[in-house]
Amino acid sequence: MSYVLAIDGGGTKTNVVCADTNGTIFGSGISGPTNLTSTSVGAASFSLREAIRQATEQFPVDTQITHAAMGLAGMDSSADYDLAYSTLNAVLEQFAVENFILVNDAVIALENGSDAPQAIVLISGTGSNCYGKNAIGQTANAGGADYLLADQGSGYAIGRQVLREAVKSFDGRTERSILEQLVCEHFSIASICDLKSKVYSPPLPKNEIAQLSKLCTTASEQQDVVAQRILNKAVIDLLNHIVAVTTRLQIADTAFDCVLSGSVVELPEIKEPLIAQLQKKYSQIRVVFPNKPPVHGALKLALQAQAAKDLS
């Protein structure tokens, strides 16, 4: 019997499912990041290998895997694609995968959330990205250029600002913020004076900085105005991603789906004001929160490829 692999490779974790050609899932795996802009080739290869091993460990050795479809974060140029394909395909060959489909993670998130002819997806997790298509097949994206060039409104951007505002609070360069105390507790330090070594020696990984966004929501719930400003700025930044894509696709005045995906857009402090802004700006928008994880978008692509092969 033939099987397919579906893979969602992110900056924090990698999810894999293995299914038969009817879409019935028989195995799953989860491991570390495979985003090659923030993860070494060796670490990304290990993460993918481990997640696939978990997903297929109950299968016979001679199991045939005809297609693997992967959505990968941080893949935004032809050079990114070439490096990712050669690196990750080498891992898939170890499992005798016959065909490999590699796309940006925004593509599988969109496939997972909507079948509409006009749709966009906004992803905000560790990083941020927006991608969309219109009825005549044009596509556009905004963001996705990783943490030095983009990632506004992401968990990383929020977490980085948490660190900066904690230092500013300690210095007296802004009003006193609860973030100062929360950061000290998070790193088990007595004072912000001790923060530098925690951040720089060794450098704090991007995904760990993104986790600090949780401190921002905690402080916001306690009516901390500094934390509230950070979150309000994130909402504006995420909205700007959507405005850019809808403008380039010329769909702002038409019906379209807007899929919201990722841990940050699920935060009430982000989700509620963002939806309000979207509904105010776009009269025919349908906001969608997928009820399945993005890896199911990759599964959809793998099954479509398998079906096309069966017909040929």
Short mmCIF file of C-alpha atoms in Angstrom, two decimals:
data_model
loop_
_atom_site.label_atom_id
_atom_site.label_comp_id
_atom_site.label_asym_id
_atom_site.label_seq_id
_atom_site.Cartn_x
_atom_site.Cartn_y
_atom_site.Cartn_z
CA MET A 1 0.00 0.00 0.00
CA SER A 2 1.16 3.54 -0.77
CA TYR A 3 1.46 6.34 1.75
CA VAL A 4 2.16 10.08 1.72
CA LEU A 5 3.97 12.35 4.15
CA ALA A 6 2.82 15.84 5.12
CA ILE A 7 5.27 18.18 6.85
CA ASP A 8 4.94 21.58 8.49
CA GLY A 9 8.40 22.96 9.15
CA GLY A 10 8.58 26.01 11.37
CA GLY A 11 10.97 28.10 13.39
CA THR A 12 10.02 26.38 16.65
CA LYS A 13 8.90 22.88 15.73
CA THR A 14 8.29 20.48 12.85
CA ASN A 15 5.09 18.43 12.54
CA VAL A 16 4.80 15.35 10.32
CA VAL A 17 1.84 13.08 9.56
CA CYS A 18 1.83 9.91 7.48
CA ALA A 19 -1.40 8.95 5.72
CA ASP A 20 -2.67 6.49 3.15
CA THR A 21 -3.86 7.70 -0.24
CA ASN A 22 -7.39 8.10 1.13
CA GLY A 23 -6.13 10.63 3.66
CA THR A 24 -6.44 8.38 6.71
CA ILE A 25 -3.63 9.28 9.11
CA PHE A 26 -1.66 6.36 10.54
CA GLY A 27 1.24 8.10 12.24
CA SER A 28 2.51 11.47 13.41
CA GLY A 29 5.73 13.00 14.70
CA ILE A 30 6.98 16.23 16.18
CA SER A 31 10.50 17.55 16.61
CA GLY A 32 12.56 20.74 16.58
CA PRO A 33 12.77 23.54 13.98
CA THR A 34 13.59 23.14 10.29
CA ASN A 35 13.54 26.84 9.30
CA LEU A 36 16.97 27.17 7.69
CA THR A 37 17.24 30.92 8.23
CA SER A 38 17.40 30.38 11.98
CA THR A 39 18.52 26.73 12.20
CA SER A 40 21.69 25.07 10.95
CA VAL A 41 21.55 22.55 8.12
CA GLY A 42 22.57 19.79 10.50
CA ALA A 43 19.97 20.66 13.12
CA ALA A 44 17.20 21.02 10.52
CA SER A 45 18.09 17.67 8.96
CA PHE A 46 18.06 16.01 12.37
CA SER A 47 14.67 17.54 13.23
CA LEU A 48 13.08 16.36 9.98
CA ARG A 49 14.58 12.88 10.27
CA GLU A 50 13.35 12.51 13.85
CA ALA A 51 9.80 13.69 13.09
CA ILE A 52 9.52 11.32 10.11
CA ARG A 53 10.94 8.46 12.17
CA GLN A 54 8.23 9.00 14.77
CA ALA A 55 5.50 9.20 12.12
CA THR A 56 6.61 6.00 10.37
CA GLU A 57 8.02 3.87 13.19
CA GLN A 58 5.00 1.52 13.21
CA PHE A 59 5.24 0.86 9.47
CA PRO A 60 6.99 -2.10 7.77
CA VAL A 61 10.50 -1.44 6.47
CA ASP A 62 9.35 -1.79 2.84
CA THR A 63 6.52 0.78 3.15
CA GLN A 64 6.20 2.81 -0.07
CA ILE A 65 6.00 6.60 0.42
CA THR A 66 5.09 8.05 -2.95
CA HIS A 67 4.84 11.75 -2.10
CA ALA A 68 5.96 14.13 0.61
CA ALA A 69 4.64 17.71 0.72
CA MET A 70 6.29 20.22 3.04
CA GLY A 71 5.51 23.79 3.96
CA LEU A 72 8.67 25.47 5.24
CA ALA A 73 8.98 28.74 7.12
CA GLY A 74 11.70 31.19 6.10
CA MET A 75 11.79 30.12 2.46
CA ASP A 76 11.29 33.30 0.45
CA SER A 77 13.78 33.28 -2.45
CA SER A 78 15.11 30.91 -5.09
CA ALA A 79 18.33 30.60 -3.09
CA ASP A 80 16.32 29.68 0.02
CA TYR A 81 14.43 27.08 -2.01
CA ASP A 82 17.53 25.52 -3.53
CA LEU A 83 19.25 25.14 -0.15
CA ALA A 84 16.12 23.81 1.55
CA TYR A 85 15.28 21.37 -1.23
CA SER A 86 18.75 19.84 -1.41
CA THR A 87 19.08 19.65 2.38
CA LEU A 88 15.67 18.21 3.17
CA ASN A 89 15.35 15.98 0.12
CA ALA A 90 18.53 14.23 1.26
CA VAL A 91 16.68 13.29 4.45
CA LEU A 92 13.58 12.15 2.57
CA GLU A 93 15.70 9.92 0.34
CA GLN A 94 16.72 8.01 3.47
CA PHE A 95 13.05 7.03 3.78
CA ALA A 96 12.79 6.21 0.04
CA VAL A 97 10.32 9.03 -0.63
CA GLU A 98 9.70 9.10 -4.37
CA ASN A 99 8.45 12.68 -4.91
CA PHE A 100 9.04 15.83 -2.85
CA ILE A 101 6.89 18.98 -3.00
CA LEU A 102 8.35 21.98 -1.15
CA VAL A 103 6.45 25.25 -0.65
CA ASN A 104 6.45 28.19 1.73
CA ASP A 105 4.59 27.46 4.96
CA ALA A 106 2.06 30.16 4.06
CA VAL A 107 0.88 28.03 1.15
CA ILE A 108 -0.05 25.05 3.33
CA ALA A 109 -1.66 27.34 5.90
CA LEU A 110 -3.87 28.79 3.16
CA GLU A 111 -4.70 25.35 1.76
CA ASN A 112 -5.60 24.22 5.27
CA GLY A 113 -7.95 27.12 5.93
CA SER A 114 -9.80 27.88 2.72
CA ASP A 115 -10.97 26.53 -0.63
CA ALA A 116 -12.23 29.95 -1.74
CA PRO A 117 -11.04 31.28 -5.13
CA GLN A 118 -9.89 34.47 -3.40
CA ALA A 119 -8.18 34.03 -0.06
CA ILE A 120 -5.27 35.23 2.02
CA VAL A 121 -3.55 33.81 5.05
CA LEU A 122 -1.86 35.70 7.85
CA ILE A 123 0.59 33.65 9.90
CA SER A 124 1.92 34.95 13.17
CA GLY A 125 3.80 32.52 15.36
CA THR A 126 7.54 32.69 15.93
CA GLY A 127 7.70 34.81 12.76
CA SER A 128 5.06 36.48 10.60
CA ASN A 129 4.05 36.23 6.97
CA CYS A 130 1.06 36.98 4.74
CA TYR A 131 0.22 35.31 1.43
CA GLY A 132 -2.78 35.40 -0.85
CA LYS A 133 -4.30 34.62 -4.23
CA ASN A 134 -7.07 36.15 -6.32
CA ALA A 135 -9.61 34.68 -8.71
CA ILE A 136 -7.36 35.02 -11.77
CA GLY A 137 -4.50 33.12 -10.18
CA GLN A 138 -2.27 36.00 -9.13
CA THR A 139 -0.43 35.65 -5.82
CA ALA A 140 1.21 38.13 -3.48
CA ASN A 141 2.96 38.07 -0.15
CA ALA A 142 4.12 40.49 2.52
CA GLY A 143 6.62 39.98 5.30
CA GLY A 144 8.34 36.66 5.69
CA ALA A 145 11.84 38.11 5.33
CA ASP A 146 12.81 36.86 8.81
CA TYR A 147 13.68 38.69 11.98
CA LEU A 148 16.19 41.31 10.82
CA LEU A 149 14.14 42.49 7.84
CA ALA A 150 10.56 41.71 8.82
CA ASP A 151 8.58 39.55 11.32
CA GLN A 152 6.56 42.55 12.56
CA GLY A 153 3.63 41.44 14.69
CA SER A 154 5.23 38.07 15.40
CA GLY A 155 5.97 36.32 18.66
CA TYR A 156 9.62 37.17 18.13
CA ALA A 157 8.88 40.88 17.60
CA ILE A 158 6.70 41.00 20.70
CA GLY A 159 9.25 39.07 22.76
CA ARG A 160 12.11 41.30 21.66
CA GLN A 161 10.11 44.39 22.62
CA VAL A 162 9.36 42.83 26.01
CA LEU A 163 13.11 42.62 26.65
CA ARG A 164 13.70 46.18 25.51
CA GLU A 165 10.85 47.62 27.54
CA ALA A 166 12.00 45.74 30.64
CA VAL A 167 15.42 47.38 30.29
CA LYS A 168 13.86 50.80 29.67
CA SER A 169 11.69 50.37 32.76
CA PHE A 170 14.74 49.49 34.83
CA ASP A 171 16.66 52.49 33.46
CA GLY A 172 13.79 54.90 34.04
CA ARG A 173 13.51 55.71 30.32
CA THR A 174 9.79 54.91 30.36
CA GLU A 175 7.06 54.44 32.93
CA ARG A 176 7.62 51.51 35.29
CA SER A 177 6.38 48.25 33.81
CA ILE A 178 5.48 44.87 35.28
CA LEU A 179 7.51 43.44 32.42
CA GLU A 180 10.67 44.24 34.36
CA GLN A 181 9.66 41.89 37.17
CA LEU A 182 8.29 39.22 34.81
CA VAL A 183 11.50 39.13 32.79
CA CYS A 184 13.59 38.75 35.95
CA GLU A 185 11.38 35.90 37.12
CA HIS A 186 11.50 34.22 33.70
CA PHE A 187 15.29 34.17 33.63
CA SER A 188 15.67 33.58 37.38
CA ILE A 189 17.77 36.71 37.85
CA ALA A 190 17.76 39.20 40.72
CA SER A 191 17.92 42.30 38.54
CA ILE A 192 17.81 43.49 34.94
CA CYS A 193 21.54 44.13 35.45
CA ASP A 194 21.97 40.37 35.03
CA LEU A 195 19.90 40.12 31.84
CA LYS A 196 22.68 40.80 29.35
CA SER A 197 24.46 37.50 29.92
CA LYS A 198 21.17 35.59 29.58
CA VAL A 199 20.49 37.16 26.19
CA TYR A 200 23.97 37.32 24.64
CA SER A 201 26.06 34.52 26.16
CA PRO A 202 25.19 32.39 24.27
CA PRO A 203 22.77 34.31 22.01
CA LEU A 204 19.16 33.65 22.96
CA PRO A 205 17.53 31.66 20.12
CA LYS A 206 14.76 33.28 18.13
CA ASN A 207 12.13 30.80 19.28
CA GLU A 208 12.98 31.43 22.94
CA ILE A 209 12.64 35.18 22.43
CA ALA A 210 9.24 34.52 20.83
CA GLN A 211 8.15 32.65 23.97
CA LEU A 212 8.53 35.92 25.90
CA SER A 213 5.38 37.17 24.18
CA LYS A 214 3.51 35.26 26.90
CA LEU A 215 4.93 37.70 29.45
CA CYS A 216 3.40 40.54 27.46
CA THR A 217 -0.10 39.07 27.65
CA THR A 218 0.35 38.40 31.37
CA ALA A 219 1.33 42.02 31.95
CA SER A 220 -1.49 43.28 29.73
CA GLU A 221 -4.02 41.34 31.79
CA GLN A 222 -2.73 43.30 34.79
CA GLN A 223 -3.43 46.55 32.91
CA ASP A 224 0.24 47.29 32.26
CA VAL A 225 0.16 50.14 29.73
CA VAL A 226 3.59 49.32 28.30
CA ALA A 227 2.54 45.75 27.53
CA GLN A 228 -0.73 46.99 26.07
CA ARG A 229 1.18 49.32 23.74
CA ILE A 230 3.32 46.43 22.53
CA LEU A 231 0.25 44.34 21.72
CA ASN A 232 -1.57 47.24 20.08
CA LYS A 233 1.46 47.80 17.86
CA ALA A 234 1.46 44.11 16.94
CA VAL A 235 -2.18 44.34 15.83
CA ILE A 236 -1.38 47.32 13.58
CA ASP A 237 1.64 45.54 12.13
CA LEU A 238 -0.39 42.43 11.33
CA LEU A 239 -3.18 44.48 9.78
CA ASN A 240 -0.61 46.19 7.55
CA HIS A 241 0.47 42.80 6.20
CA ILE A 242 -3.11 42.10 5.12
CA VAL A 243 -3.61 45.57 3.65
CA ALA A 244 -0.47 45.16 1.54
CA VAL A 245 -1.55 41.81 0.11
CA THR A 246 -5.20 42.75 -0.55
CA THR A 247 -4.05 45.94 -2.28
CA ARG A 248 -1.62 44.13 -4.58
CA LEU A 249 -4.22 41.49 -5.43
CA GLN A 250 -6.94 44.15 -5.90
CA ILE A 251 -9.46 42.22 -3.79
CA ALA A 252 -10.16 44.74 -1.02
CA ASP A 253 -13.65 45.52 -2.37
CA THR A 254 -14.55 41.93 -3.21
CA ALA A 255 -15.40 38.77 -1.28
CA PHE A 256 -12.42 36.88 0.09
CA ASP A 257 -11.43 34.58 2.94
CA CYS A 258 -8.84 35.70 5.48
CA VAL A 259 -7.28 32.74 7.28
CA LEU A 260 -5.62 33.59 10.59
CA SER A 261 -3.03 31.05 11.67
CA GLY A 262 -0.41 30.79 14.39
CA SER A 263 -0.10 31.10 18.15
CA VAL A 264 -0.01 34.91 18.22
CA VAL A 265 -3.27 35.51 16.32
CA GLU A 266 -4.99 33.11 18.72
CA LEU A 267 -4.21 35.38 21.69
CA PRO A 268 -7.42 37.23 22.71
CA GLU A 269 -5.44 40.46 23.04
CA ILE A 270 -4.48 40.15 19.36
CA LYS A 271 -7.40 38.24 17.85
CA GLU A 272 -10.28 40.42 19.02
CA PRO A 273 -8.95 43.86 17.97
CA LEU A 274 -7.54 42.43 14.72
CA ILE A 275 -10.89 40.94 13.71
CA ALA A 276 -12.62 44.21 14.59
CA GLN A 277 -10.20 46.15 12.37
CA LEU A 278 -10.61 43.69 9.50
CA GLN A 279 -14.40 43.77 9.59
CA LYS A 280 -14.33 47.55 9.71
CA LYS A 281 -12.05 47.81 6.68
CA TYR A 282 -13.37 44.99 4.47
CA SER A 283 -17.13 44.68 4.00
CA GLN A 284 -17.02 41.26 2.29
CA ILE A 285 -14.32 39.55 4.31
CA ARG A 286 -14.82 36.12 5.90
CA VAL A 287 -12.37 35.57 8.76
CA VAL A 288 -11.42 31.92 9.18
CA PHE A 289 -9.67 30.16 12.04
CA PRO A 290 -8.72 26.65 10.84
CA ASN A 291 -9.96 23.77 12.99
CA LYS A 292 -6.98 21.63 12.01
CA PRO A 293 -3.23 22.36 12.24
CA PRO A 294 -1.42 23.61 9.10
CA VAL A 295 0.16 20.22 8.42
CA HIS A 296 -3.24 19.21 7.02
CA GLY A 297 -2.67 21.75 4.24
CA ALA A 298 0.49 19.87 3.33
CA LEU A 299 -1.47 16.63 3.43
CA LYS A 300 -3.96 18.15 0.98
CA LEU A 301 -1.13 18.97 -1.45
CA ALA A 302 0.41 15.50 -1.13
CA LEU A 303 -2.93 13.79 -1.78
CA GLN A 304 -3.60 16.03 -4.80
CA ALA A 305 -0.20 15.10 -6.23
CA GLN A 306 -0.89 11.41 -5.61
CA ALA A 307 -4.30 11.67 -7.30
CA ALA A 308 -2.76 13.40 -10.32
CA LYS A 309 -0.17 10.62 -10.60
CA ASP A 310 -2.89 7.96 -10.43
CA LEU A 311 -4.72 9.65 -13.33
CA SER A 312 -1.64 9.95 -15.53
#
